Coordinates of C-alpha atoms in Angstrom, one line a residue:
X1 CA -16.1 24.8 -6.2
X2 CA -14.0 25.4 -9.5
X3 CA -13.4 29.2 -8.1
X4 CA -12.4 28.2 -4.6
X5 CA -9.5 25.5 -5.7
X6 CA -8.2 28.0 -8.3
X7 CA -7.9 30.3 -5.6
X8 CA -5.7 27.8 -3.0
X9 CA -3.7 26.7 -6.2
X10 CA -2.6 30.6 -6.6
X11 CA -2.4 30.6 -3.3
X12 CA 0.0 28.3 -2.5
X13 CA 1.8 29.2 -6.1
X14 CA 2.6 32.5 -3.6
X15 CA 3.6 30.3 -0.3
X16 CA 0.4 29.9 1.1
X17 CA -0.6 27.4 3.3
X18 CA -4.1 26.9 1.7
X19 CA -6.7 24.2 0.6
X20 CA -10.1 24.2 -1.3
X21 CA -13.3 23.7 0.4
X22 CA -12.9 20.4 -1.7
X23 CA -9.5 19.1 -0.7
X24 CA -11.0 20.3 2.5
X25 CA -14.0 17.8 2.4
X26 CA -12.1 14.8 0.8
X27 CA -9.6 13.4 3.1
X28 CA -6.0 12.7 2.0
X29 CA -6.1 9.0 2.0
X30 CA -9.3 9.2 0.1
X31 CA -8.0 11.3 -2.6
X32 CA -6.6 8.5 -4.9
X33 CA -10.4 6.8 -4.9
X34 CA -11.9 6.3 -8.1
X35 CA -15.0 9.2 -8.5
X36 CA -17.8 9.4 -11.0
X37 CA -19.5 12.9 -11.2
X38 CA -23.1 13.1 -12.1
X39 CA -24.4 16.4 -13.8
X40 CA -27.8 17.0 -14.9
X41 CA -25.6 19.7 -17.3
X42 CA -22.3 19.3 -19.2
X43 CA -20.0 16.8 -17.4
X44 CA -16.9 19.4 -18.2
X45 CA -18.1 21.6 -15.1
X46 CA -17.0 18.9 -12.9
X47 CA -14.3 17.6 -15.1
X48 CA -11.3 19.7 -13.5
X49 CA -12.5 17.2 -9.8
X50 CA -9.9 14.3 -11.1
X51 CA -7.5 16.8 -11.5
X52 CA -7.6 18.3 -8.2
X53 CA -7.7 14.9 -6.3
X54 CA -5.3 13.5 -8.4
X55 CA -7.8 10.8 -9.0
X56 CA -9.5 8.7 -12.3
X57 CA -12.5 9.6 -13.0
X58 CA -15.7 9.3 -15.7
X59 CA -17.6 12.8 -16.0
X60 CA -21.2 12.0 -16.9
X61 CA -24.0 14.7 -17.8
X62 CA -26.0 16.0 -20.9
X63 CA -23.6 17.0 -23.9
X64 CA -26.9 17.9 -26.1
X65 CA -30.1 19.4 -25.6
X66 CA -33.3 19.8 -27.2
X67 CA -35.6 16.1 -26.4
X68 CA -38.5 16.0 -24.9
X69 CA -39.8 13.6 -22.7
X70 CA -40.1 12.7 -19.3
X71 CA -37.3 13.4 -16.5
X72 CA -36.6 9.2 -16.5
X73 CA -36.7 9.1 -20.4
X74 CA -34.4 11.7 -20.4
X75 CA -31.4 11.2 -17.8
X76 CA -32.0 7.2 -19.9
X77 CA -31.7 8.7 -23.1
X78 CA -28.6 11.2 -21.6
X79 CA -26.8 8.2 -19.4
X80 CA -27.1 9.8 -16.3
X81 CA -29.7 7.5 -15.0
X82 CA -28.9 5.3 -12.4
X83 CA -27.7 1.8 -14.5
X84 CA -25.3 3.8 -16.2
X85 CA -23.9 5.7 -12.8
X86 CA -23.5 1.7 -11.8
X87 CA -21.5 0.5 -15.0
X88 CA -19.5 3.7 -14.9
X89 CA -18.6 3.0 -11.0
X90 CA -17.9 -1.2 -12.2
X91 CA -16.4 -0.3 -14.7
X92 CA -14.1 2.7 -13.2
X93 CA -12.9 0.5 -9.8
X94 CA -12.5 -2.6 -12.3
X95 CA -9.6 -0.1 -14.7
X96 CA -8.1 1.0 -11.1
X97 CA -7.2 -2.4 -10.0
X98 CA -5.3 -3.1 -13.6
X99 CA -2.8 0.2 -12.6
X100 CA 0.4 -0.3 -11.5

């Protein structure tokens, strides 16, 4: 995903008429949305998604490693369990409307 947008970026940088595969899948009018990405790994290999959508966005996923316990326990423990993608989202749409 990362590969292919860096790609249409150059592209057009040379006078390309290109898009990403995710510009591609998002719609225009959809672009500006709010988006939360979930990663069961480091939230900074999803992080460059705001930036390409020209969008707001929280990046959650696992900045440490090492605990043990069960998958629940852990995405809990990690805040990439399913309360905190719901406070993320409230909380992310709630910021948006206070823009200009």
């Amino acid at each position: 995903l990362f590969h292919d947008y860096t790609a249409a970026q150059k592209a057009r940088m040379r006078g390309e008429d290109r898009e990403s595969w995710l510009e591609e899948l998002i719609a225009p009018q959809e672009r500006a949305a709010p988006i939360v990405t979930v990663h069961d790994a480091h939230p900074n290999a999803l992080s460059f998604v705001g930036g390409a959508l020209s969008a707001r966005m929280i990046n959650l996923g696992v900045t440490e490693f090492g605990q043990s316990g069960s998958q629940q326990d852990l995405y809990r423990a990690y805040e990439i369990d399913t309360a905190t993608m719901v406070r993320a989202v409230r909380w992310l749409v709630a910021a948006s409307k206070t823009l200009p």
